[in-house]
mmCIF file of C-alpha atoms and ligand atoms in Angstrom:
data_model
loop_
_atom_site.group_PDB
_atom_site.id
_atom_site.type_symbol
_atom_site.label_atom_id
_atom_site.label_comp_id
_atom_site.label_asym_id
_atom_site.label_seq_id
_atom_site.Cartn_x
_atom_site.Cartn_y
_atom_site.Cartn_z
ATOM 1 C CA MET A 1 112.734 102.339 118.927
ATOM 2 C CA SER A 2 110.065 99.999 117.531
ATOM 3 C CA TYR A 3 109.452 99.648 113.819
ATOM 4 C CA SER A 4 106.113 100.912 112.504
ATOM 5 C CA TYR A 5 104.536 98.606 109.922
ATOM 6 C CA ASN A 6 102.981 101.347 107.839
ATOM 7 C CA HIS A 7 103.303 99.704 104.456
ATOM 8 C CA GLY A 8 100.850 98.020 102.150
ATOM 9 C CA SER A 9 100.727 94.461 100.880
ATOM 10 C CA ILE A 10 98.949 92.645 98.079
ATOM 11 C CA LEU A 11 96.924 89.447 98.217
ATOM 12 C CA VAL A 12 96.005 87.938 94.851
ATOM 13 C CA LEU A 13 93.142 85.451 94.666
ATOM 14 C CA SER A 14 92.663 83.392 91.537
ATOM 15 C CA GLY A 15 90.668 80.338 90.648
ATOM 16 C CA PRO A 16 87.975 79.261 88.234
ATOM 17 C CA SER A 17 84.826 81.300 88.047
ATOM 18 C CA GLY A 18 82.498 79.574 90.547
ATOM 19 C CA ALA A 19 85.327 78.383 92.818
ATOM 20 C CA GLY A 20 83.890 80.418 95.696
ATOM 21 C CA LYS A 21 86.248 83.422 95.768
ATOM 22 C CA SER A 22 83.517 86.009 96.459
ATOM 23 C CA THR A 23 81.804 83.728 98.983
ATOM 24 C CA ILE A 24 85.044 83.230 100.925
ATOM 25 C CA ILE A 25 86.013 86.927 100.936
ATOM 26 C CA ASN A 26 82.542 87.901 102.143
ATOM 27 C CA LYS A 27 82.607 85.314 104.921
ATOM 28 C CA ALA A 28 86.138 86.273 106.019
ATOM 29 C CA SER A 29 85.848 90.033 105.629
ATOM 30 C CA SER A 30 85.209 90.896 109.287
ATOM 31 C CA GLU A 31 88.223 88.817 110.410
ATOM 32 C CA ILE A 32 91.020 90.173 108.250
ATOM 33 C CA GLY A 33 91.364 93.763 109.454
ATOM 34 C CA ASP A 34 91.362 96.842 107.294
ATOM 35 C CA TYR A 35 91.697 96.007 103.608
ATOM 36 C CA TYR A 36 90.872 97.448 100.206
ATOM 37 C CA PHE A 37 89.187 95.142 97.691
ATOM 38 C CA SER A 38 90.235 96.184 94.220
ATOM 39 C CA ILE A 39 87.147 96.683 92.062
ATOM 40 C CA SER A 40 88.079 95.685 88.533
ATOM 41 C CA THR A 41 86.857 97.201 85.303
ATOM 42 C CA THR A 42 85.261 94.860 82.766
ATOM 43 C CA THR A 43 83.515 94.806 79.413
ATOM 44 C CA ARG A 44 81.347 91.809 80.360
ATOM 45 C CA GLU A 45 77.631 92.318 80.896
ATOM 46 C CA PRO A 46 76.488 92.753 84.529
ATOM 47 C CA ARG A 47 74.780 89.683 85.994
ATOM 48 C CA ASP A 48 71.369 90.011 87.646
ATOM 49 C CA GLY A 49 71.889 91.906 90.903
ATOM 50 C CA GLU A 50 75.366 93.238 90.028
ATOM 51 C CA MET A 51 75.755 96.997 90.278
ATOM 52 C CA ASP A 52 78.190 99.331 88.570
ATOM 53 C CA GLY A 53 80.939 100.324 91.007
ATOM 54 C CA VAL A 54 80.159 97.476 93.437
ATOM 55 C CA GLU A 55 81.225 94.155 91.856
ATOM 56 C CA TYR A 56 82.875 95.829 88.847
ATOM 57 C CA HIS A 57 83.076 99.054 86.914
ATOM 58 C CA PHE A 58 81.147 98.037 83.783
ATOM 59 C CA VAL A 59 82.362 99.798 80.628
ATOM 60 C CA THR A 60 82.209 99.421 76.860
ATOM 61 C CA LYS A 61 85.032 97.876 74.851
ATOM 62 C CA GLN A 62 85.830 101.334 73.469
ATOM 63 C CA GLU A 63 86.077 102.875 76.953
ATOM 64 C CA PHE A 64 88.293 100.008 78.107
ATOM 65 C CA GLU A 65 90.626 100.423 75.148
ATOM 66 C CA GLU A 66 90.889 104.177 75.848
ATOM 67 C CA ASP A 67 92.001 103.337 79.397
ATOM 68 C CA ILE A 68 94.599 100.908 78.014
ATOM 69 C CA ARG A 69 95.987 103.625 75.727
ATOM 70 C CA ALA A 70 96.068 106.117 78.619
ATOM 71 C CA GLY A 71 98.138 103.637 80.664
ATOM 72 C CA ASN A 72 95.558 103.528 83.465
ATOM 73 C CA PHE A 73 95.821 99.804 84.194
ATOM 74 C CA LEU A 74 98.198 98.082 86.580
ATOM 75 C CA GLU A 75 97.296 94.925 84.651
ATOM 76 C CA TYR A 76 94.570 93.776 82.274
ATOM 77 C CA ALA A 77 93.710 90.610 80.386
ATOM 78 C CA LEU A 78 91.208 89.040 78.037
ATOM 79 C CA VAL A 79 89.252 86.431 80.009
ATOM 80 C CA HIS A 80 86.356 84.437 78.508
ATOM 81 C CA ASN A 81 86.374 86.873 75.534
ATOM 82 C CA ASN A 82 85.938 89.975 77.703
ATOM 83 C CA TYR A 83 88.431 92.511 78.975
ATOM 84 C CA TYR A 84 89.099 92.663 82.723
ATOM 85 C CA GLY A 85 91.566 95.107 84.300
ATOM 86 C CA THR A 86 92.847 96.622 87.538
ATOM 87 C CA SER A 87 93.119 100.405 87.666
ATOM 88 C CA MET A 88 96.422 101.648 88.991
ATOM 89 C CA LYS A 89 95.397 104.721 91.023
ATOM 90 C CA PRO A 90 93.104 103.288 93.735
ATOM 91 C CA VAL A 91 95.593 100.464 94.336
ATOM 92 C CA LYS A 92 98.506 102.876 94.775
ATOM 93 C CA ASP A 93 96.424 105.081 97.090
ATOM 94 C CA ALA A 94 95.436 102.103 99.274
ATOM 95 C CA LEU A 95 99.015 100.787 99.412
ATOM 96 C CA SER A 96 100.343 104.174 100.412
ATOM 97 C CA CYS A 97 97.864 104.160 103.345
ATOM 98 C CA GLY A 98 99.393 100.851 104.444
ATOM 99 C CA LYS A 99 96.384 98.733 103.507
ATOM 100 C CA LEU A 100 96.158 95.122 102.436
ATOM 101 C CA VAL A 101 94.937 95.232 98.829
ATOM 102 C CA ILE A 102 93.004 92.163 97.682
ATOM 103 C CA PHE A 103 92.690 91.305 93.991
ATOM 104 C CA ASP A 104 90.338 88.720 92.470
ATOM 105 C CA ILE A 105 92.114 88.322 89.131
ATOM 106 C CA ASP A 106 92.892 85.544 86.678
ATOM 107 C CA ILE A 107 96.187 83.688 86.167
ATOM 108 C CA GLN A 108 97.421 86.207 83.561
ATOM 109 C CA GLY A 109 96.795 89.095 85.966
ATOM 110 C CA HIS A 110 98.600 87.230 88.737
ATOM 111 C CA ARG A 111 101.702 86.872 86.556
ATOM 112 C CA LEU A 112 101.709 90.604 85.758
ATOM 113 C CA VAL A 113 101.223 91.704 89.373
ATOM 114 C CA ARG A 114 103.932 89.293 90.519
ATOM 115 C CA ASN A 115 106.327 90.738 87.929
ATOM 116 C CA LYS A 116 105.618 94.331 88.950
ATOM 117 C CA MET A 117 105.115 94.029 92.733
ATOM 118 C CA GLY A 118 106.297 90.535 93.651
ATOM 119 C CA ASP A 119 108.066 91.594 96.849
ATOM 120 C CA ILE A 120 104.797 92.580 98.574
ATOM 121 C CA THR A 121 102.557 89.995 96.883
ATOM 122 C CA THR A 122 101.106 86.801 98.343
ATOM 123 C CA SER A 123 98.936 84.634 96.131
ATOM 124 C CA VAL A 124 96.320 81.975 96.679
ATOM 125 C CA PHE A 125 94.576 79.713 94.193
ATOM 126 C CA ILE A 126 91.051 78.695 95.200
ATOM 127 C CA THR A 127 89.434 75.659 93.637
ATOM 128 C CA PRO A 128 86.394 73.465 94.276
ATOM 129 C CA PRO A 129 87.194 69.790 94.963
ATOM 130 C CA SER A 130 86.552 68.721 91.319
ATOM 131 C CA LEU A 131 85.481 69.904 87.869
ATOM 132 C CA ASN A 132 82.214 68.093 88.385
ATOM 133 C CA GLU A 133 81.544 70.043 91.609
ATOM 134 C CA LEU A 134 82.437 73.294 89.803
ATOM 135 C CA GLU A 135 79.795 72.553 87.165
ATOM 136 C CA LEU A 136 77.185 71.836 89.873
ATOM 137 C CA ARG A 137 78.001 75.152 91.610
ATOM 138 C CA LEU A 138 77.890 77.201 88.407
ATOM 139 C CA VAL A 139 74.528 75.658 87.494
ATOM 140 C CA ALA A 140 73.213 76.220 91.047
ATOM 141 C CA ARG A 141 74.402 79.863 91.026
ATOM 142 C CA SER A 142 72.200 80.245 87.913
ATOM 143 C CA SER A 143 73.856 83.523 86.927
ATOM 144 C CA ASP A 144 75.260 82.341 83.581
ATOM 145 C CA SER A 145 73.748 80.736 80.477
ATOM 146 C CA LEU A 146 74.622 77.088 79.723
ATOM 147 C CA GLU A 147 76.839 78.349 76.889
ATOM 148 C CA THR A 148 78.772 80.638 79.275
ATOM 149 C CA ILE A 149 79.072 77.834 81.842
ATOM 150 C CA LYS A 150 80.611 75.616 79.135
ATOM 151 C CA THR A 151 83.218 78.297 78.329
ATOM 152 C CA ARG A 152 84.019 78.725 82.030
ATOM 153 C CA LEU A 153 84.455 74.979 82.541
ATOM 154 C CA SER A 154 86.834 74.638 79.605
ATOM 155 C CA ASN A 155 88.718 77.710 80.864
ATOM 156 C CA ALA A 156 88.957 76.095 84.315
ATOM 157 C CA LYS A 157 90.812 73.133 82.794
ATOM 158 C CA GLU A 158 93.437 75.562 81.483
ATOM 159 C CA GLU A 159 93.594 77.783 84.589
ATOM 160 C CA ILE A 160 94.277 74.860 86.940
ATOM 161 C CA LYS A 161 97.528 74.173 85.036
ATOM 162 C CA ALA A 162 98.930 77.377 86.597
ATOM 163 C CA ILE A 163 98.215 76.250 90.178
ATOM 164 C CA GLY A 164 101.930 75.668 90.868
ATOM 165 C CA GLU A 165 102.642 79.401 90.406
ATOM 166 C CA TYR A 166 100.730 80.269 93.605
ATOM 167 C CA ASP A 167 102.019 80.482 97.185
ATOM 168 C CA PHE A 168 98.973 78.740 98.686
ATOM 169 C CA ILE A 169 96.105 76.523 97.539
ATOM 170 C CA ILE A 170 92.666 76.430 99.139
ATOM 171 C CA ILE A 171 90.379 73.541 98.194
ATOM 172 C CA ASN A 172 86.955 74.986 98.860
ATOM 173 C CA ASP A 173 85.046 71.904 99.902
ATOM 174 C CA GLU A 174 83.475 73.085 103.164
ATOM 175 C CA VAL A 175 83.145 76.870 103.066
ATOM 176 C CA GLY A 176 83.762 77.414 106.814
ATOM 177 C CA THR A 177 87.102 75.588 106.667
ATOM 178 C CA ALA A 178 88.089 77.374 103.455
ATOM 179 C CA SER A 179 87.319 80.760 105.038
ATOM 180 C CA LEU A 180 89.484 79.995 108.090
ATOM 181 C CA GLU A 181 92.351 79.025 105.774
ATOM 182 C CA PHE A 182 91.864 82.258 103.868
ATOM 183 C CA ILE A 183 91.915 84.332 107.089
ATOM 184 C CA SER A 184 95.304 82.818 108.062
ATOM 185 C CA ILE A 185 96.774 83.579 104.643
ATOM 186 C CA ALA A 186 95.374 87.143 104.568
ATOM 187 C CA ASN A 187 96.797 87.950 108.003
ATOM 188 C CA ALA A 188 100.203 86.511 107.115
ATOM 189 C CA SER A 189 100.283 88.370 103.791
ATOM 190 C CA ARG A 190 100.453 91.700 105.672
ATOM 191 C CA LEU A 191 103.895 90.755 106.957
ATOM 192 C CA LYS A 192 105.587 91.044 103.543
ATOM 193 C CA MET A 193 107.881 94.043 103.103
ATOM 194 C CA ASN A 194 109.268 95.725 100.025
ATOM 195 C CA LYS A 195 113.000 96.331 99.537
ATOM 196 C CA GLU A 196 112.862 99.889 100.861
ATOM 197 C CA GLU A 197 111.131 98.800 104.057
ATOM 198 C CA LEU A 198 113.639 95.986 104.579
ATOM 199 C CA GLN A 199 116.435 98.496 104.121
ATOM 200 C CA ASN A 200 114.843 100.808 106.721
ATOM 201 C CA LEU A 201 114.599 97.913 109.143
ATOM 202 C CA ILE A 202 118.239 96.970 108.591
ATOM 203 C CA SER A 203 119.383 100.560 109.113
ATOM 204 C CA LEU A 204 117.624 100.674 112.510
ATOM 205 C CA TRP A 205 120.104 98.007 113.623
ATOM 206 C CA GLN A 206 123.151 99.915 112.469
ATOM 207 C CA ASN A 207 123.215 102.695 115.126
HETATM 208 P P1 ADP B 1 83.521 82.973 92.378
HETATM 209 O O1 ADP B 1 83.493 84.288 93.100
HETATM 210 O O2 ADP B 1 84.807 82.249 92.539
HETATM 211 O O3 ADP B 1 83.104 83.073 90.931
HETATM 212 P P2 ADP B 1 81.188 82.344 94.027
HETATM 213 O O4 ADP B 1 81.622 82.820 95.363
HETATM 214 O O5 ADP B 1 80.183 83.185 93.286
HETATM 215 O O6 ADP B 1 82.435 82.003 93.087
HETATM 216 O O7 ADP B 1 80.598 80.866 94.253
HETATM 217 C C1 ADP B 1 79.955 80.156 93.193
HETATM 218 C C2 ADP B 1 78.703 79.427 93.748
HETATM 219 O O8 ADP B 1 79.113 78.349 94.594
HETATM 220 C C3 ADP B 1 77.814 80.336 94.579
HETATM 221 O O9 ADP B 1 76.454 80.021 94.288
HETATM 222 C C4 ADP B 1 78.175 79.972 96.021
HETATM 223 O O10 ADP B 1 77.086 80.161 96.892
HETATM 224 C C5 ADP B 1 78.540 78.484 95.896
HETATM 225 N N1 ADP B 1 79.574 78.031 96.839
HETATM 226 C C6 ADP B 1 80.719 78.678 97.233
HETATM 227 N N2 ADP B 1 81.431 77.915 98.090
HETATM 228 C C7 ADP B 1 80.747 76.754 98.239
HETATM 229 C C8 ADP B 1 80.975 75.542 98.999
HETATM 230 N N3 ADP B 1 82.064 75.376 99.756
HETATM 231 N N4 ADP B 1 80.073 74.556 98.888
HETATM 232 C C9 ADP B 1 78.972 74.699 98.113
HETATM 233 N N5 ADP B 1 78.676 75.799 97.375
HETATM 234 C C10 ADP B 1 79.554 76.823 97.435
HETATM 235 P P1 5GP B 2 83.692 86.819 86.459
HETATM 236 O O1 5GP B 2 83.191 87.148 85.092
HETATM 237 O O2 5GP B 2 83.257 85.426 86.900
HETATM 238 O O3 5GP B 2 83.372 87.882 87.478
HETATM 239 O O4 5GP B 2 85.296 86.768 86.382
HETATM 240 C C1 5GP B 2 85.898 85.998 85.407
HETATM 241 C C2 5GP B 2 87.376 85.924 85.653
HETATM 242 O O5 5GP B 2 87.990 87.199 85.473
HETATM 243 C C3 5GP B 2 87.776 85.434 87.051
HETATM 244 O O6 5GP B 2 88.811 84.455 86.861
HETATM 245 C C4 5GP B 2 88.345 86.674 87.696
HETATM 246 O O7 5GP B 2 89.349 86.328 88.658
HETATM 247 C C5 5GP B 2 88.957 87.398 86.515
HETATM 248 N N1 5GP B 2 89.127 88.832 86.741
HETATM 249 C C6 5GP B 2 88.278 89.682 87.370
HETATM 250 N N2 5GP B 2 88.786 90.926 87.408
HETATM 251 C C7 5GP B 2 90.005 90.865 86.806
HETATM 252 C C8 5GP B 2 91.042 91.841 86.549
HETATM 253 O O8 5GP B 2 90.964 93.018 86.888
HETATM 254 N N3 5GP B 2 92.130 91.397 85.894
HETATM 255 C C9 5GP B 2 92.283 90.091 85.501
HETATM 256 N N4 5GP B 2 93.434 89.758 84.894
HETATM 257 N N5 5GP B 2 91.346 89.156 85.727
HETATM 258 C C10 5GP B 2 90.212 89.527 86.369
#
């Protein structure tokens, strides 16, 4: 009898804002099979072109805090003075359908997900080649004010200190190369199994 791999896995992407996480996912998306991208909830203002329910669910601080009290988040954190969080239900639904669930979350979120679901989690930290290059990309993206860019750059200096907590590092210098690296990691991340699945596999050998 062959074993059916009908379980879900998690792939966490972190890295400074402007590192190229969205660019890489978009470029790789047709090459990584069926996956569910977790749409976070945030209290930050939408950028030009961002739509509610597409990049994020945009809510007020009061709405976010109601969700915290109701226990609706798998994880949440304060990032750059705004709340960001991952709702539990859609993630559980996607996992139970055996999907790869991809999170774009910060280093605090990564720690929480690893604590709760470490056995099925793979993580990757994406960074541009230097802080200087990050600044150039944030300015070129022209989606944030100079003040916001400053906050993001000083945050990046802190975030990079957590790089050793991740399974893999992608240095996003040339986007084509970075996307190929991401595709390899995403495909391998599906092969993680939780304890129950390992136990099932072991018991198949016992008859
Ligand atoms: P993140 O999702 O991590 O915040 P984005 O994907 O929005 O970052 O990328 C930030 C900016 O940098 C965008 O304008 C994007 O087009 C650009 N960018 C991404 N990767 C590269 C790269 N390898 N070289 C040059 N510019 C890039
Ligand atoms: P941005 O405002 O540039 O979209 O995102 C800012 C930061 O918030 C990024 O580091 C991103 O990974 C992180 N982030 C986005 N969604 C979540 C989330 O649901 N939880 C956590 N912990 N961080 C998030």
